[in-house]
XYZ file of C-alpha atoms in Angstrom:
271
model
C 215.724 64.028 81.515
C 218.036 62.280 84.771
C 216.218 65.302 87.015
C 212.819 65.091 85.974
C 213.037 60.932 85.983
C 214.143 61.511 89.756
C 211.785 63.758 90.537
C 209.076 61.985 88.749
C 210.239 58.724 91.039
C 209.976 60.769 94.268
C 206.086 62.004 93.162
C 205.285 58.691 92.078
C 206.349 56.972 95.186
C 205.671 59.760 98.053
C 202.522 59.307 96.303
C 202.030 55.261 96.318
C 203.087 55.839 100.226
C 199.656 58.376 100.480
C 197.525 56.319 99.020
C 199.399 53.117 100.837
C 198.853 55.473 104.566
C 194.786 56.568 103.528
C 193.564 53.263 102.351
C 194.942 52.121 105.947
C 192.669 54.707 107.559
C 189.954 54.304 105.497
C 190.590 50.488 106.800
C 190.329 51.761 110.805
C 188.183 53.992 110.352
C 185.500 51.325 108.928
C 186.874 48.599 111.519
C 186.093 51.563 113.782
C 182.442 52.142 112.636
C 181.904 48.941 112.408
C 182.480 47.952 116.186
C 180.795 51.796 116.876
C 177.523 50.128 115.414
C 178.372 46.815 117.243
C 178.332 48.297 120.311
C 175.913 50.197 119.989
C 173.411 47.087 118.462
C 174.440 45.360 122.051
C 173.371 48.550 123.592
C 170.250 48.811 122.596
C 169.399 44.619 122.221
C 170.513 45.080 126.101
C 167.722 48.342 126.876
C 165.675 46.111 125.460
C 165.724 42.943 127.248
C 165.769 45.194 130.384
C 162.518 46.661 128.923
C 160.937 43.255 128.102
C 162.160 42.041 131.571
C 159.827 44.854 133.256
C 157.162 44.355 131.066
C 157.356 40.879 132.344
C 157.698 41.847 135.577
C 154.269 43.482 135.216
C 152.519 41.020 133.733
C 153.405 38.137 136.136
C 152.153 40.468 138.318
C 148.573 41.231 136.119
C 148.016 37.521 135.887
C 149.096 36.783 139.867
C 145.862 39.353 140.411
C 143.588 37.196 137.783
C 144.384 33.888 139.210
C 143.351 35.116 142.946
C 140.237 36.507 141.121
C 139.698 33.047 139.612
C 140.571 31.085 142.202
C 138.211 33.242 144.573
C 135.903 32.082 142.060
C 136.138 28.659 142.219
C 135.980 28.662 146.154
C 132.706 29.959 145.684
C 131.881 27.250 142.735
C 132.061 24.787 144.935
C 129.617 26.207 147.623
C 127.142 26.803 144.492
C 127.274 23.971 142.488
C 123.468 23.409 143.387
C 122.604 26.828 142.139
C 122.741 26.602 138.405
C 122.209 30.160 137.998
C 124.442 31.072 140.126
C 127.237 28.737 139.345
C 127.006 29.512 135.436
C 127.495 33.221 136.390
C 130.642 32.813 138.515
C 131.870 30.338 135.286
C 131.104 32.850 132.272
C 133.374 35.555 135.489
C 135.787 33.049 135.437
C 135.723 32.530 131.647
C 136.381 36.359 131.360
C 138.775 36.250 134.168
C 141.275 33.712 131.822
C 140.712 35.100 128.680
C 141.438 38.946 130.230
C 145.151 37.107 131.410
C 145.502 35.268 128.055
C 145.066 38.544 126.269
C 148.056 39.362 128.346
C 150.166 36.743 127.414
C 149.765 37.651 123.862
C 150.421 40.990 124.999
C 153.836 39.831 126.718
C 154.844 37.736 123.339
C 154.030 40.426 121.562
C 156.310 43.311 123.060
C 159.389 40.401 123.077
C 158.836 40.405 119.613
C 157.924 44.055 118.146
C 159.012 45.865 121.422
C 155.293 47.635 121.691
C 151.934 46.394 122.715
C 149.014 46.892 120.586
C 146.563 50.017 120.895
C 143.438 51.290 119.362
C 140.798 53.208 119.367
C 137.803 51.731 121.857
C 135.016 52.629 124.016
C 135.688 53.518 128.168
C 132.374 52.627 129.073
C 132.833 49.303 127.028
C 135.997 48.394 129.002
C 135.075 49.441 132.247
C 131.354 47.731 132.308
C 133.129 44.123 131.260
C 136.023 44.734 133.748
C 133.167 45.069 136.989
C 132.815 41.382 137.660
C 136.157 40.589 137.839
C 136.659 43.976 139.646
C 133.582 42.821 142.243
C 134.832 39.364 142.714
C 138.549 40.785 143.292
C 137.520 43.256 146.114
C 135.551 40.868 148.187
C 132.006 41.610 150.517
C 133.544 44.259 152.800
C 134.932 46.800 149.188
C 131.494 48.170 147.697
C 132.478 49.314 143.682
C 130.256 52.116 142.460
C 130.577 53.252 139.163
C 129.412 56.050 137.064
C 129.488 56.400 133.167
C 129.910 59.071 130.422
C 126.347 59.269 128.707
C 127.820 59.045 125.090
C 131.112 56.943 123.662
C 133.740 57.717 125.004
C 136.586 56.578 122.430
C 140.306 56.680 123.535
C 143.372 54.586 122.337
C 143.921 51.820 124.393
C 144.376 48.692 125.214
C 141.857 46.054 126.836
C 143.780 43.731 128.360
C 146.415 46.323 129.957
C 143.352 48.445 130.891
C 141.799 46.083 132.245
C 144.356 44.612 134.151
C 145.570 48.791 135.553
C 141.811 49.198 137.050
C 142.654 45.411 138.802
C 145.842 46.981 139.646
C 144.162 50.314 141.067
C 140.776 48.733 142.816
C 143.008 46.027 144.623
C 145.446 49.075 145.471
C 142.655 50.428 146.882
C 141.262 46.840 148.714
C 144.430 47.120 150.716
C 143.662 50.335 151.872
C 140.286 49.407 153.167
C 141.184 46.562 155.296
C 138.087 47.106 157.267
C 135.717 47.183 154.167
C 134.619 50.238 152.134
C 133.613 52.113 148.856
C 135.128 52.252 146.223
C 133.654 54.685 142.752
C 134.719 54.729 139.272
C 133.722 56.935 136.588
C 134.150 57.428 132.935
C 133.957 61.222 131.038
C 134.701 63.131 128.897
C 136.705 66.192 129.672
C 138.924 69.454 127.769
C 141.642 71.522 128.566
C 144.033 73.777 126.646
C 145.828 70.589 124.824
C 142.292 69.304 123.729
C 140.076 66.616 124.330
C 140.685 63.431 126.281
C 138.738 60.343 127.947
C 139.278 60.189 131.797
C 138.532 57.471 134.542
C 138.744 58.128 137.836
C 139.310 55.520 140.331
C 138.992 56.988 144.319
C 138.247 55.259 147.466
C 137.653 56.239 151.331
C 141.079 54.486 152.801
C 144.077 55.355 154.426
C 145.109 57.540 151.854
C 148.974 58.165 151.601
C 151.678 60.965 152.822
C 153.666 63.209 150.358
C 157.236 61.318 150.762
C 154.998 57.941 150.182
C 153.353 59.201 147.225
C 156.141 60.653 146.193
C 157.796 57.148 145.159
C 154.683 54.831 144.462
C 154.963 54.864 140.816
C 159.015 53.823 141.195
C 159.310 50.657 139.784
C 160.096 47.832 142.748
C 159.240 50.394 145.271
C 155.908 48.793 147.904
C 155.150 49.337 151.372
C 153.281 45.565 151.905
C 156.246 43.748 151.556
C 157.601 41.035 149.404
C 155.635 38.525 150.617
C 152.406 40.601 149.537
C 154.056 42.848 146.769
C 156.632 43.182 143.969
C 156.094 47.058 143.399
C 155.213 47.021 139.294
C 151.520 47.776 139.510
C 151.255 51.179 139.686
C 154.845 51.581 137.417
C 153.147 49.645 134.739
C 150.312 51.805 135.216
C 152.458 55.047 134.818
C 154.422 53.340 131.571
C 150.965 51.955 130.077
C 149.300 55.818 129.920
C 152.363 57.223 129.115
C 152.942 54.758 125.848
C 148.921 55.462 124.902
C 150.016 59.181 124.976
C 147.950 59.649 127.651
C 148.577 61.476 131.673
C 148.035 60.291 135.181
C 146.856 62.575 137.990
C 146.797 61.470 141.964
C 145.440 62.990 145.223
C 145.798 61.223 148.061
C 145.959 62.523 151.550
C 146.277 60.600 154.995
C 143.034 59.632 156.146
C 141.267 61.020 153.260
C 141.470 58.074 151.131
C 143.024 58.056 147.239
C 141.836 59.445 143.975
C 143.579 58.577 140.159
C 142.624 59.608 137.114
C 143.908 58.476 134.144
C 143.463 60.371 130.992
C 143.740 58.410 127.770
C 143.697 61.459 124.374
C 140.525 61.161 122.806
C 139.077 59.957 118.920
C 137.408 63.134 118.633
C 140.697 65.908 120.299
């Protein structure tokens, strides 16, 4: 029995050593996975904070545009305080502008919590018509705004405050491209292609236009030709980001001296 016991002892000791090594390897593997998960969580959180920072910058840009509209309305209100009807109209416009600004801030808070914006199926005809007084007040007396609506309901996936902020961004860019005055045209229509049915809003102007090298970078974050005091380069990047978030698309046509056309397409409810 002595050889058998010796053999058994060797096997038991070997098995114990092997189990100990496997336990250590399992502990090291679990520890490595935990470190990897923590590093991945930190990376995800860093990316989320970066996206929130960019979104916050875009919201600040849009709210700044709205505040300028409010200020111009207040200046006009002071001049027309004796005309009650005009004063009430201006107050309604101020109230609407502040409502949009408040909604943008709410969108920022919601995005910070959930990482996304709320979208739903809405009528583009209604959104554009509601934004029209703000847009006219923003561009000033030298710019005419023409609007054409689709005869039917144009229901697509979007967000009221975000889309009105987009329209304000695009119209203000058109205004800056026409320092001596001009015309901005908004058109709402339903379109169809091989990918299905879309609802489109186009914003066109007869301003200075953009050369190819500028057009290629126009939608990059923080790219601007206006100087730091007049712009932060976030408006157009926010336009593209939101349209893509709504699963839509964006097209731009521009030539120096012939103006710019930007087409925003959003997925129709009736695809």
